[in-house]
Amino acid sequence: MAKIVNSWNDFDPLKHVIVGRADNSVIPNEEPATSEKVPVDSEMRGMWGPRPLETVEKANAQLDNLAKVLEDHGVKVDRPTPLQWNQPVITPDFRTDSMMTCMPPRDVLLTIGSEIIAAPMSFRCRYWEYLAYWPLLSKYFDEDPEFLWSQAPRPRLTDKSYKHNYYDEKVSLEERLERTANKDFVTTEEEIMFDAADVLRLGKDLFVQHGLTTNRKAMEWMKRKYPDLRVHAVNFPGDPYPIHIDATFVPLRPGLIINNPHRRLPEEQRKIFEANDWEIVDAAMPAHETPPPLCYSSVWLSMNCLVLDHKNVIVEASEHNQLEQMDKLGMNPIPVPFRDAYAFGGALHCATADVYREGGCEDYFP
Ligand code: DAV
């Protein structure tokens, strides 16, 4: 029996990772939480159904290539088992007509030390997504006597979990930014809800983005679950669609973090980093003016990189500004083409979930 699961941050040497799959992916029909995430001018608005097979094949080719690059760098790679995502989700509390995908594992699985928690996500269409990872987690459980296989309290996702009429096409960008600044999101505090990708892990400290997919109650739950860790709420008032912290605030190595210059990290939240001699650098501008077709995410997937260790980092191959910046920051960027996978839920960090990184629970902010 060996230790299989261990990860306390996003930069210590990566040895074992899960890479998502695009098979059977569906654009889900509208529901309270997803409508808010699709920008008004997106060509995706009102569209739903299985994603075109050709796009699935292209995404899978890039996901397979990412897996190969990782293996070439000595990282063990596991893959989830996709479900038939075009089935409805039916619970005693709601029904929605389809599921989504098992490409971005980062949203679902939160690894903290020797524990992997399946997140209580706010999208009804993602209610069963964790099942795609259950075969892997079951295997880790059999092989690693210290692996803690967990699930956060499952939300019911009744209408009480969402603000009614929050989404409205007529809401201007200014109004959206005001809502972010006022921490007024589509999700309510009725029950615990979070996406794992809203949690930035830095050893003893968890920085959790309060936004469209994660609420305050989730942070309260994390505080009680991890009495030895410190949980910080973060909020970026420059982001009209705040969902997931990994295209906003991305650590590269101890003491160095890149920050999305448009989303404006508040002074108050900089203090803890500056007081501990961390350098916060504005991320390079994205190389593209628009995201690829049928994509939920913004062009800032440019900074959604996968750090292999304190020196090596995988960056999307066409993101020349970001590649160049990595080099200037003393990192060794490894370019990997990945834009064909963006539409399925994100870039290189999103598309993966940590199983094992060397290192332990450090205190970076003593
Ligand atoms: O900038 O649209 C994308 C993060 C996806 N996990 C953004 C956030």
mmCIF file of C-alpha atoms and ligand atoms in Angstrom, residues 37 104 106-107 197 209 239 241-248 260 263 295-301 304 345-347 349-351, ligand 1:
data_model
loop_
_atom_site.group_PDB
_atom_site.id
_atom_site.type_symbol
_atom_site.label_atom_id
_atom_site.label_comp_id
_atom_site.label_asym_id
_atom_site.label_seq_id
_atom_site.Cartn_x
_atom_site.Cartn_y
_atom_site.Cartn_z
ATOM 1 C CA LYS A 37 -22.819 32.809 -16.540
ATOM 2 C CA PRO A 104 -13.072 20.511 -16.104
ATOM 3 C CA ARG A 106 -10.823 21.166 -11.369
ATOM 4 C CA ASP A 107 -14.368 22.416 -10.711
ATOM 5 C CA ALA A 197 -12.022 25.869 -8.785
ATOM 6 C CA GLN A 209 -13.554 33.441 -4.301
ATOM 7 C CA ASP A 239 -15.046 40.759 -12.858
ATOM 8 C CA TYR A 241 -18.961 37.141 -14.211
ATOM 9 C CA PRO A 242 -16.925 35.927 -11.233
ATOM 10 C CA ILE A 243 -16.602 32.192 -11.544
ATOM 11 C CA HIS A 244 -13.451 30.276 -10.538
ATOM 12 C CA ILE A 245 -10.297 31.892 -9.252
ATOM 13 C CA ASP A 246 -7.891 30.208 -11.686
ATOM 14 C CA ALA A 247 -8.064 32.782 -14.472
ATOM 15 C CA THR A 248 -7.798 35.609 -11.932
ATOM 16 C CA ASN A 260 -5.621 39.518 -13.569
ATOM 17 C CA ARG A 263 -10.299 42.218 -12.144
ATOM 18 C CA CYS A 295 -16.974 28.849 -24.879
ATOM 19 C CA TYR A 296 -18.223 29.807 -21.413
ATOM 20 C CA SER A 297 -14.958 31.344 -20.283
ATOM 21 C CA SER A 298 -13.203 34.630 -20.983
ATOM 22 C CA VAL A 299 -9.975 35.317 -22.914
ATOM 23 C CA TRP A 300 -8.200 35.261 -19.549
ATOM 24 C CA LEU A 301 -7.865 31.508 -19.874
ATOM 25 C CA ASN A 304 -4.924 29.443 -16.544
ATOM 26 C CA GLY A 345 -14.885 24.181 -19.590
ATOM 27 C CA GLY A 346 -11.522 25.847 -19.526
ATOM 28 C CA ALA A 347 -7.795 25.732 -20.052
ATOM 29 C CA HIS A 349 -5.459 24.246 -14.947
ATOM 30 C CA CYS A 350 -9.229 23.737 -15.264
ATOM 31 C CA ALA A 351 -8.766 20.572 -17.320
HETATM 32 O O1 DAV B 1 -12.195 34.105 -16.876
HETATM 33 O O2 DAV B 1 -13.930 33.105 -17.636
HETATM 34 C C1 DAV B 1 -12.622 30.828 -16.341
HETATM 35 C C2 DAV B 1 -12.286 29.784 -15.329
HETATM 36 C C3 DAV B 1 -12.843 28.486 -15.730
HETATM 37 N N1 DAV B 1 -12.548 27.464 -14.764
HETATM 38 C C4 DAV B 1 -13.015 33.199 -16.820
HETATM 39 C C5 DAV B 1 -12.876 32.145 -15.745
#
